[in-house]
Amino acid sequence: MSQLTEDRRAELEIALTHDIGRTVNTSRHFSEQVKDINLLISFDIPENEIVVELGEEYGMLSRGSEMEDLEDLISNDIRFQLEGVVSFDLIDFRFGGKDMYFYFPEERPEPESKPAMQVSTLTGPLMESPPRVVVTAGHGVYRNYQWNDWRAQRDEHNGITEDYLTPAYADVLEQLLKLRSGVDVLRARTFRGPPHYSNRLWADLSARYHLQALYPELPAIWHSLPQSTDSMRERDEGLRTTPLYANHIGAKALINLHTNGGETSATGVQVLFHEKKIESAKLADSILCAMKEQIHTDDRWKGYRVPDKGHAVRNKAETRLGNMPSVIVEAGFHTNPNDAEMLTNRRFQLLSMRGVEKGYRLYSEGKTCAPLELKEIVSAPGNTGSKVPVAVHFNGHPQFPVRVIKETLSCPEGWSCLKEKTDRYELPQPSPLAYESNCPSYQSQDTVTAVQRLTMIDTDGVITSAEHSFVCNKGGA
């Protein structure tokens, strides 16, 4: 951002203010809004931030769900328009020059606690008490007091409604976290229980109502805005319920699963974290790294946009109120027809949630996520009639069991070469993997070289390959 000239900076500020302001004012965003929103977008060069000024009159609405929706709309549009043009660290929303915490100082987040490193069930003994991870599917049906009805928080787009789709993602992630990460998964929304007084299915309801039934004696979790008279007060409380619940049970992580909304051309994964929470940022980046690896194993989605870094946010309750590493995972844009079709695909749901689980597991084990890659294949020269030890060095964290396929590309004259052979490594092990190649007896020149292609394929279908040559010297059988 600091490399922008003053003229270019002014040009971008004017264009963004005009274009995004026009988009924002095509509809009303607050239940009692009667006039257009006069927003102003500027660049804070020293802080490397985009500042969006909405006006002092919106300060007292700054912590509500309607404001979160408006900020999402604006943020996604800014990111889309500035992608490849200028990079920045944060989009800072202001209300009369002041942030949300000026109006609601009690909302300022506490520092997050760094979870103790856990050991996967696949690599060692589990801790005496399995760590708890809270998974919630956004958003869920809530009671609207203006219309006195029960309604989803998201409209239908391209045949899907986020509130009803995300539980399928949470189902997959719950099973993966239990099986692979060895954690105790708690869901903020539920599928079970006696009939709710709304006559709506529990599976459709917001987490607020599940936790109200679970903890009727703890209204501070599910009724955290008792003074509010806003018609959407139970929707606002719903966003706060999950992190407050995670705090109550001492969860080690909070993963909020969503689908995204924006321009019809906006596409791809986003993972959000609170700007002040370092551990949450690490978790977000780890999840994105693993999601990219997993999603791109399917040829249909090799080009699907998965960024390397998470997006810092300031005002979102789901990332702000938890005392543990907390992220929002946006798997795709339900407003994009191509993304919407993909979001309903069971294979995509599996691959994307494999990535979320793996990213969490690597983070919790203190490991840095890296793409699976054959780094170096090393062998010493061997003699005829002997076996040559080979060390296969790799980067990344494959999901075991792992197969290594050895394909002969160049076989010296007089050799009897196997065209293809597969070795299977059942138990997790660090780099390098070891195997042996044969140096057969031959009658030709003193030294010959064979060339192989090695392909490593892990259980999740992640593939990496490289070529390797080994040398055989004529001599003692």
Coordinates of C-alpha atoms in Angstrom, one line a residue:
M1 CA 0.0 0.0 0.0
S2 CA 2.9 2.4 0.8
Q3 CA 4.0 2.1 -2.9
L4 CA 0.8 3.8 -4.1
T5 CA 1.3 7.3 -5.5
E6 CA -1.0 10.0 -4.0
D7 CA -2.9 10.3 -7.3
R8 CA -3.4 6.5 -7.5
R9 CA -4.5 6.4 -3.9
A10 CA -7.1 9.1 -4.4
E11 CA -8.3 7.4 -7.6
L12 CA -8.9 4.1 -5.8
E13 CA -10.6 5.8 -2.8
I14 CA -13.0 7.7 -5.0
A15 CA -13.8 4.6 -7.1
L16 CA -14.3 2.3 -4.2
T17 CA -16.5 4.8 -2.3
H18 CA -18.7 5.3 -5.4
D19 CA -18.9 1.7 -6.5
I20 CA -19.4 0.1 -3.1
G21 CA -21.7 2.8 -1.9
R22 CA -23.9 2.2 -4.9
T23 CA -24.0 -1.5 -4.2
V24 CA -24.7 -1.0 -0.6
N25 CA -27.7 1.3 -1.2
T26 CA -29.5 -1.0 -3.6
S27 CA -31.2 -2.4 -0.5
R28 CA -31.8 -1.6 3.1
H29 CA -29.6 -3.4 5.7
F30 CA -31.3 -2.5 9.0
S31 CA -34.8 -3.1 10.1
E32 CA -35.5 0.6 10.8
Q33 CA -33.3 2.1 8.1
V34 CA -35.0 4.9 6.2
K35 CA -32.2 6.6 4.3
D36 CA -29.1 5.7 2.3
I37 CA -25.8 5.0 4.0
N38 CA -23.2 7.6 3.1
L39 CA -20.0 5.6 3.4
L40 CA -16.5 6.8 2.8
I41 CA -13.5 4.6 2.0
S42 CA -9.9 5.6 2.6
F43 CA -6.5 4.1 2.9
D44 CA -4.5 4.3 6.2
I45 CA -1.0 3.9 4.8
P46 CA 0.9 3.7 8.1
E47 CA -1.4 1.0 9.5
N48 CA -1.7 -0.7 6.1
E49 CA -5.5 -0.8 6.5
I50 CA -8.6 0.1 4.5
V51 CA -10.9 2.4 6.6
V52 CA -14.6 2.4 6.0
E53 CA -16.5 5.2 7.6
L54 CA -20.2 4.6 8.0
G55 CA -21.3 7.5 10.3
E56 CA -21.8 8.1 13.9
E57 CA -25.5 7.2 13.7
Y58 CA -24.6 3.5 13.2
G59 CA -22.3 3.3 16.2
M60 CA -25.0 1.8 18.5
L61 CA -25.7 -0.8 15.8
S62 CA -22.1 -1.8 15.4
R63 CA -22.2 -5.1 17.4
G64 CA -25.4 -6.5 15.8
S65 CA -25.9 -9.2 13.2
E66 CA -27.2 -6.7 10.7
M67 CA -24.0 -4.7 10.9
E68 CA -21.9 -7.9 10.5
D69 CA -23.8 -8.7 7.3
L70 CA -23.2 -5.2 6.0
E71 CA -19.5 -5.4 6.9
D72 CA -19.3 -8.8 5.1
L73 CA -20.9 -7.3 2.0
I74 CA -18.5 -4.3 1.9
S75 CA -15.4 -6.4 2.9
N76 CA -15.9 -9.0 0.2
D77 CA -16.4 -6.3 -2.4
I78 CA -13.3 -4.4 -1.4
R79 CA -11.2 -7.6 -1.4
F80 CA -12.6 -8.5 -4.8
Q81 CA -11.9 -5.1 -6.3
L82 CA -8.4 -4.8 -4.8
E83 CA -7.1 -8.3 -5.4
G84 CA -3.9 -8.1 -7.4
V85 CA -4.0 -4.3 -7.1
V86 CA -2.9 -3.5 -3.5
S87 CA -2.5 -5.6 -0.4
F88 CA -3.6 -4.6 3.1
D89 CA -3.9 -6.2 6.6
L90 CA -7.4 -5.2 7.7
I91 CA -10.6 -3.5 6.8
D92 CA -11.4 -1.2 9.7
F93 CA -15.0 0.0 10.1
R94 CA -15.5 3.3 11.8
F95 CA -18.6 5.1 13.1
G96 CA -18.0 8.8 13.4
G97 CA -14.3 8.1 13.5
K98 CA -14.6 5.7 16.4
D99 CA -14.5 1.9 16.4
M100 CA -17.1 -0.5 17.8
Y101 CA -15.4 -0.6 21.2
F102 CA -15.9 3.1 21.8
Y103 CA -19.7 2.3 21.8
F104 CA -19.4 -1.1 23.5
P105 CA -16.2 -1.1 25.6
E106 CA -17.3 -4.4 27.3
E107 CA -17.0 -6.1 23.9
R108 CA -13.2 -5.7 23.7
P109 CA -11.8 -9.2 23.4
E110 CA -9.7 -10.9 26.1
P111 CA -6.3 -12.4 25.0
E112 CA -6.7 -15.9 23.7
S113 CA -5.1 -18.8 25.5
K114 CA -2.6 -20.9 23.6
P115 CA -3.7 -24.6 23.8
A116 CA -1.3 -27.1 25.1
M117 CA 0.1 -29.2 22.3
Q118 CA -1.9 -32.4 21.9
V119 CA -0.8 -35.7 20.5
S120 CA -2.8 -37.3 17.7
T121 CA -4.2 -40.8 18.3
L122 CA -2.4 -41.8 15.1
T123 CA 1.1 -40.9 16.4
G124 CA 0.9 -41.5 20.2
P125 CA -1.2 -41.8 23.3
L126 CA -4.0 -39.3 23.8
M127 CA -4.0 -36.9 26.7
E128 CA -5.9 -38.2 29.7
S129 CA -8.9 -36.0 28.9
P130 CA -9.4 -35.4 25.2
P131 CA -9.4 -31.7 24.2
R132 CA -12.7 -30.2 23.4
V133 CA -13.4 -28.5 20.1
V134 CA -16.6 -26.7 19.4
V135 CA -17.9 -26.9 15.8
T136 CA -20.9 -24.9 14.8
A137 CA -22.8 -24.7 11.5
G138 CA -24.0 -21.2 10.6
H139 CA -26.5 -19.8 11.0
G140 CA -29.9 -21.3 11.8
V141 CA -33.5 -20.2 12.1
Y142 CA -34.4 -17.5 14.7
R143 CA -37.4 -15.7 16.0
N144 CA -38.0 -12.3 14.4
Y145 CA -40.0 -10.0 16.6
Q146 CA -40.8 -7.5 13.9
W147 CA -42.7 -10.0 11.9
N148 CA -43.4 -12.4 14.8
D149 CA -42.2 -15.4 12.9
W150 CA -39.4 -17.9 12.6
R151 CA -37.0 -17.4 9.7
A152 CA -33.6 -18.4 8.3
Q153 CA -30.9 -15.8 8.6
R154 CA -29.8 -16.2 5.0
D155 CA -31.9 -15.9 1.9
E156 CA -31.9 -18.7 -0.7
H157 CA -29.4 -18.3 -3.5
N158 CA -28.9 -20.7 -6.4
G159 CA -31.1 -23.2 -4.8
I160 CA -29.4 -23.4 -1.4
T161 CA -29.8 -21.7 2.0
E162 CA -26.7 -21.4 4.2
D163 CA -28.6 -22.1 7.4
Y164 CA -29.8 -25.5 6.1
L165 CA -26.6 -26.5 4.2
T166 CA -23.8 -26.0 6.7
P167 CA -24.9 -28.8 9.1
A168 CA -23.8 -31.3 6.4
Y169 CA -20.3 -29.8 6.6
A170 CA -20.4 -29.9 10.4
D171 CA -21.4 -33.6 10.3
V172 CA -18.3 -34.5 8.2
L173 CA -15.9 -32.3 10.2
E174 CA -17.1 -33.8 13.5
Q175 CA -16.4 -37.4 12.4
L176 CA -13.0 -36.4 11.0
L177 CA -12.0 -34.6 14.2
K178 CA -12.9 -37.5 16.3
L179 CA -11.3 -40.1 14.1
R180 CA -8.1 -38.3 13.1
S181 CA -7.5 -35.6 15.7
G182 CA -8.8 -37.6 18.7
V183 CA -10.7 -34.7 20.1
D184 CA -14.1 -34.5 21.8
V185 CA -16.3 -32.5 19.4
L186 CA -19.2 -30.5 20.7
R187 CA -21.8 -29.1 18.4
A188 CA -23.5 -25.8 19.1
R189 CA -26.5 -26.8 16.9
T190 CA -28.3 -30.1 17.5
F191 CA -30.5 -32.6 15.6
R192 CA -32.1 -34.1 18.7
G193 CA -34.5 -33.1 21.5
P194 CA -38.2 -33.0 22.3
P195 CA -40.3 -30.8 20.0
H196 CA -39.3 -27.2 20.1
Y197 CA -42.1 -24.7 20.9
S198 CA -41.5 -23.1 17.5
N199 CA -42.5 -26.4 15.8
R200 CA -39.3 -26.1 13.8
L201 CA -36.9 -29.0 13.5
W202 CA -34.0 -28.8 15.9
A203 CA -31.6 -29.3 12.9
D204 CA -32.9 -25.9 11.5
L205 CA -32.7 -23.8 14.7
S206 CA -29.9 -21.5 15.7
A207 CA -27.4 -22.6 18.3
R208 CA -29.1 -20.1 20.7
Y209 CA -32.1 -22.4 21.2
H210 CA -30.2 -25.6 21.6
L211 CA -28.0 -24.0 24.3
Q212 CA -31.0 -22.5 25.9
A213 CA -32.4 -26.0 26.3
L214 CA -29.1 -27.4 27.4
Y215 CA -28.3 -24.6 30.0
P216 CA -31.6 -23.1 31.1
E217 CA -29.9 -21.9 34.3
L218 CA -27.1 -20.0 32.4
P219 CA -28.9 -17.3 30.4
A220 CA -25.6 -15.4 30.1
I221 CA -24.6 -17.9 27.4
W222 CA -27.7 -17.7 25.2
H223 CA -29.4 -14.5 26.4
S224 CA -26.4 -12.2 26.5
L225 CA -28.2 -9.1 25.4
P226 CA -31.1 -8.9 28.0
Q227 CA -31.6 -5.2 27.6
S228 CA -32.0 -5.3 23.9
T229 CA -35.4 -4.6 22.4
D230 CA -34.3 -5.0 18.8
S231 CA -36.6 -7.1 16.7
M232 CA -33.5 -9.2 15.7
R233 CA -32.2 -9.6 19.3
E234 CA -32.3 -13.4 19.3
R235 CA -30.4 -13.4 16.0
D236 CA -27.8 -11.1 17.6
E237 CA -27.6 -13.3 20.6
G238 CA -27.1 -16.4 18.4
L239 CA -23.8 -15.1 17.0
R240 CA -22.6 -14.6 20.6
T241 CA -23.9 -17.9 21.9
T242 CA -21.3 -20.2 20.4
P243 CA -18.1 -18.5 21.6
L244 CA -19.7 -17.9 25.1
Y245 CA -20.5 -21.6 25.2
A246 CA -17.0 -22.5 24.1
N247 CA -15.6 -20.4 26.9
H248 CA -17.9 -22.1 29.4
I249 CA -16.8 -25.6 28.6
G250 CA -13.1 -24.7 28.2
A251 CA -12.8 -25.6 24.5
K252 CA -9.4 -25.7 23.0
A253 CA -10.6 -24.3 19.6
L254 CA -13.8 -23.0 18.0
I255 CA -14.5 -23.6 14.3
N256 CA -17.5 -21.8 12.8
L257 CA -18.6 -23.2 9.4
H258 CA -20.3 -20.9 6.9
T259 CA -20.9 -20.2 3.3
N260 CA -20.2 -16.7 1.9
G261 CA -22.2 -14.1 0.1
G262 CA -21.2 -11.3 -2.2
E263 CA -21.1 -10.4 -5.9
T264 CA -22.0 -13.3 -8.2
S265 CA -18.4 -13.4 -9.5
A266 CA -16.9 -13.6 -6.0
T267 CA -15.5 -17.1 -5.5
G268 CA -13.3 -19.2 -3.2
V269 CA -12.5 -20.1 0.4
Q270 CA -12.0 -17.5 3.1
V271 CA -10.9 -18.1 6.7
L272 CA -11.4 -15.2 9.1
F273 CA -9.8 -14.6 12.5
H274 CA -9.7 -11.6 15.0
E275 CA -7.0 -9.2 14.2
K276 CA -5.5 -9.3 17.8
K277 CA -5.5 -13.1 18.2
I278 CA -2.1 -14.5 17.1
E279 CA -3.0 -18.2 17.7
S280 CA -6.2 -17.8 15.7
A281 CA -4.2 -16.4 12.8
K282 CA -1.9 -19.4 12.9
L283 CA -4.9 -21.8 13.0
A284 CA -6.5 -19.9 10.0
D285 CA -3.3 -20.2 7.9
S286 CA -2.9 -23.9 8.8
I287 CA -6.5 -24.6 7.8
L288 CA -6.1 -22.8 4.5
C289 CA -2.9 -24.6 3.6
A290 CA -4.5 -28.0 4.2
M291 CA -7.8 -27.1 2.5
K292 CA -5.9 -26.1 -0.6
E293 CA -4.0 -29.4 -0.6
Q294 CA -7.2 -31.5 -0.1
I295 CA -9.5 -29.6 -2.5
H296 CA -7.0 -29.5 -5.3
T297 CA -6.7 -33.3 -5.3
D298 CA -9.9 -33.4 -7.4
D299 CA -9.3 -32.3 -11.0
R300 CA -12.7 -30.5 -11.0
W301 CA -11.4 -28.0 -8.4
K302 CA -7.7 -27.7 -9.1
G303 CA -8.2 -24.0 -9.9
Y304 CA -10.5 -23.3 -7.0
R305 CA -9.3 -20.2 -5.1
V306 CA -7.9 -21.0 -1.7
P307 CA -5.6 -18.1 -0.4
D308 CA -2.5 -18.7 1.6
K309 CA -3.4 -16.4 4.5
G310 CA -6.5 -15.8 6.6
H311 CA -8.4 -12.5 6.6
A312 CA -8.1 -10.4 9.8
V313 CA -11.4 -9.0 11.1
R314 CA -12.3 -6.8 14.1
N315 CA -16.0 -6.8 14.8
K316 CA -17.3 -10.4 14.3
A317 CA -18.7 -11.9 17.5
E318 CA -17.7 -15.5 16.5
T319 CA -14.0 -14.6 16.4
R320 CA -14.1 -11.8 19.0
L321 CA -15.7 -13.4 22.1
G322 CA -13.9 -16.8 22.4
N323 CA -11.0 -17.1 24.7
M324 CA -9.5 -19.9 22.5
P325 CA -8.2 -19.9 18.9
S326 CA -11.4 -19.2 16.9
V327 CA -11.9 -19.1 13.2
I328 CA -14.7 -18.7 10.7
V329 CA -14.4 -21.0 7.7
E330 CA -16.3 -19.8 4.6
A331 CA -16.2 -22.8 2.2
G332 CA -17.4 -20.9 -0.9
F333 CA -19.9 -18.2 -2.1
H334 CA -23.5 -19.3 -2.2
T335 CA -24.1 -16.2 -4.4
N336 CA -21.9 -17.6 -7.1
P337 CA -23.7 -20.2 -9.3
N338 CA -20.5 -22.3 -9.8
D339 CA -19.6 -22.2 -6.1
A340 CA -23.2 -23.0 -5.1
E341 CA -23.2 -26.2 -7.2
M342 CA -19.9 -27.2 -5.7
L343 CA -21.0 -26.5 -2.2
T344 CA -23.8 -29.1 -2.5
N345 CA -21.4 -31.7 -3.8
R346 CA -20.7 -34.4 -1.2
R347 CA -17.2 -34.9 -2.5
F348 CA -16.3 -31.3 -2.1
Q349 CA -17.8 -31.3 1.4
L350 CA -15.5 -34.2 2.3
L351 CA -12.4 -32.7 0.8
S352 CA -12.9 -29.2 2.3
M353 CA -13.6 -30.6 5.8
R354 CA -10.6 -33.0 5.5
G355 CA -8.6 -29.8 5.0
V356 CA -10.1 -28.1 8.1
E357 CA -9.4 -31.1 10.2
K358 CA -5.9 -31.5 9.0
G359 CA -5.2 -27.8 9.4
Y360 CA -6.4 -28.0 13.0
R361 CA -4.5 -31.2 13.8
L362 CA -1.2 -29.8 12.5
Y363 CA -1.7 -26.6 14.4
S364 CA -2.5 -28.4 17.6
E365 CA 0.6 -30.6 17.2
G366 CA 2.8 -27.6 16.7
K367 CA 3.6 -28.5 13.1
T368 CA 3.7 -26.1 10.2
C369 CA 1.5 -27.0 7.3
A370 CA 3.3 -27.4 4.0
P371 CA 2.3 -28.9 0.6
L372 CA 3.2 -32.6 0.2
E373 CA 6.3 -32.7 -2.1
L374 CA 9.0 -35.1 -2.9
K375 CA 12.1 -33.1 -2.0
E376 CA 15.1 -35.3 -2.7
I377 CA 15.7 -39.0 -3.5
V378 CA 19.1 -40.2 -2.4
S379 CA 20.9 -43.5 -3.1
A380 CA 24.5 -44.6 -2.9
P381 CA 26.1 -46.5 -5.9
G382 CA 25.7 -50.2 -5.6
N383 CA 27.5 -53.2 -7.0
T384 CA 26.0 -55.8 -9.4
G385 CA 23.9 -58.4 -7.6
S386 CA 23.3 -56.1 -4.6
K387 CA 20.5 -54.0 -3.2
V388 CA 20.8 -50.2 -3.2
P389 CA 19.3 -48.4 -0.3
V390 CA 17.2 -45.4 -1.3
A391 CA 16.0 -42.6 1.0
V392 CA 12.9 -40.6 -0.1
H393 CA 12.9 -37.2 1.5
F394 CA 9.6 -35.3 1.4
N395 CA 8.0 -32.1 2.7
G396 CA 4.6 -32.0 4.1
H397 CA 2.4 -34.3 6.3
P398 CA 0.9 -37.1 4.3
Q399 CA -2.0 -39.1 5.7
F400 CA -0.9 -42.6 6.2
P401 CA -1.0 -45.3 4.9
V402 CA 1.1 -44.1 2.0
R403 CA 1.9 -45.7 -1.3
V404 CA 5.1 -45.2 -3.3
I405 CA 4.9 -46.3 -6.9
K406 CA 8.2 -46.9 -8.6
E407 CA 8.0 -46.8 -12.4
T408 CA 11.1 -47.6 -14.6
L409 CA 11.7 -44.9 -17.2
S410 CA 15.1 -46.0 -18.4
C411 CA 16.4 -49.6 -18.1
P412 CA 20.0 -50.4 -19.2
E413 CA 20.5 -53.0 -21.9
G414 CA 20.8 -56.5 -20.5
W415 CA 18.8 -55.7 -17.3
S416 CA 15.6 -57.3 -16.3
C417 CA 13.7 -54.3 -15.0
L418 CA 10.3 -54.3 -13.3
K419 CA 8.2 -51.7 -15.1
E420 CA 6.2 -50.8 -11.9
K421 CA 6.3 -51.7 -8.3
T422 CA 4.3 -50.3 -5.3
D423 CA 5.5 -50.2 -1.7
R424 CA 3.0 -49.4 1.0
Y425 CA 3.9 -47.7 4.3
E426 CA 1.2 -48.4 6.9
L427 CA 2.4 -46.5 9.9
P428 CA 3.0 -42.8 10.2
Q429 CA 6.7 -42.0 9.9
P430 CA 8.7 -38.9 9.3
S431 CA 10.8 -38.1 6.2
P432 CA 12.6 -40.0 4.7
L433 CA 10.9 -43.2 3.6
A434 CA 13.3 -46.0 2.8
Y435 CA 13.3 -48.8 0.3
E436 CA 15.8 -50.8 -1.8
S437 CA 16.5 -51.0 -5.5
N438 CA 18.2 -54.0 -7.2
C439 CA 21.5 -53.8 -9.1
P440 CA 21.2 -57.0 -11.2
S441 CA 24.1 -58.8 -12.7
Y442 CA 25.0 -57.8 -16.3
Q443 CA 27.8 -58.3 -18.8
S444 CA 28.1 -54.9 -20.4
Q445 CA 30.0 -51.7 -19.4
D446 CA 31.4 -51.2 -15.9
T447 CA 28.9 -48.6 -14.8
V448 CA 25.2 -48.2 -15.7
T449 CA 22.4 -45.9 -14.6
A450 CA 18.7 -46.6 -14.3
V451 CA 16.0 -44.0 -14.0
Q452 CA 12.8 -44.3 -12.1
R453 CA 9.8 -42.1 -11.5
L454 CA 8.6 -42.2 -7.9
T455 CA 5.0 -41.2 -7.1
M456 CA 3.8 -40.8 -3.5
I457 CA 0.1 -41.1 -2.9
D458 CA -1.4 -40.7 0.6
T459 CA -4.7 -42.0 1.9
D460 CA -6.5 -38.8 1.0
G461 CA -5.3 -38.9 -2.6
V462 CA -2.7 -36.2 -2.4
I463 CA -0.1 -36.9 -5.1
T464 CA 3.5 -35.9 -5.6
S465 CA 6.1 -37.3 -7.9
A466 CA 9.8 -36.9 -8.9
E467 CA 12.4 -38.7 -11.1
H468 CA 15.4 -40.5 -9.6
S469 CA 18.4 -42.2 -11.0
F470 CA 20.6 -44.8 -9.3
V471 CA 24.0 -46.1 -10.3
C472 CA 25.3 -49.7 -10.4
N473 CA 29.0 -50.6 -10.6
K474 CA 30.2 -53.9 -12.0
G475 CA 31.8 -55.8 -9.3
G476 CA 31.4 -58.4 -6.5
A477 CA 28.2 -60.3 -6.7

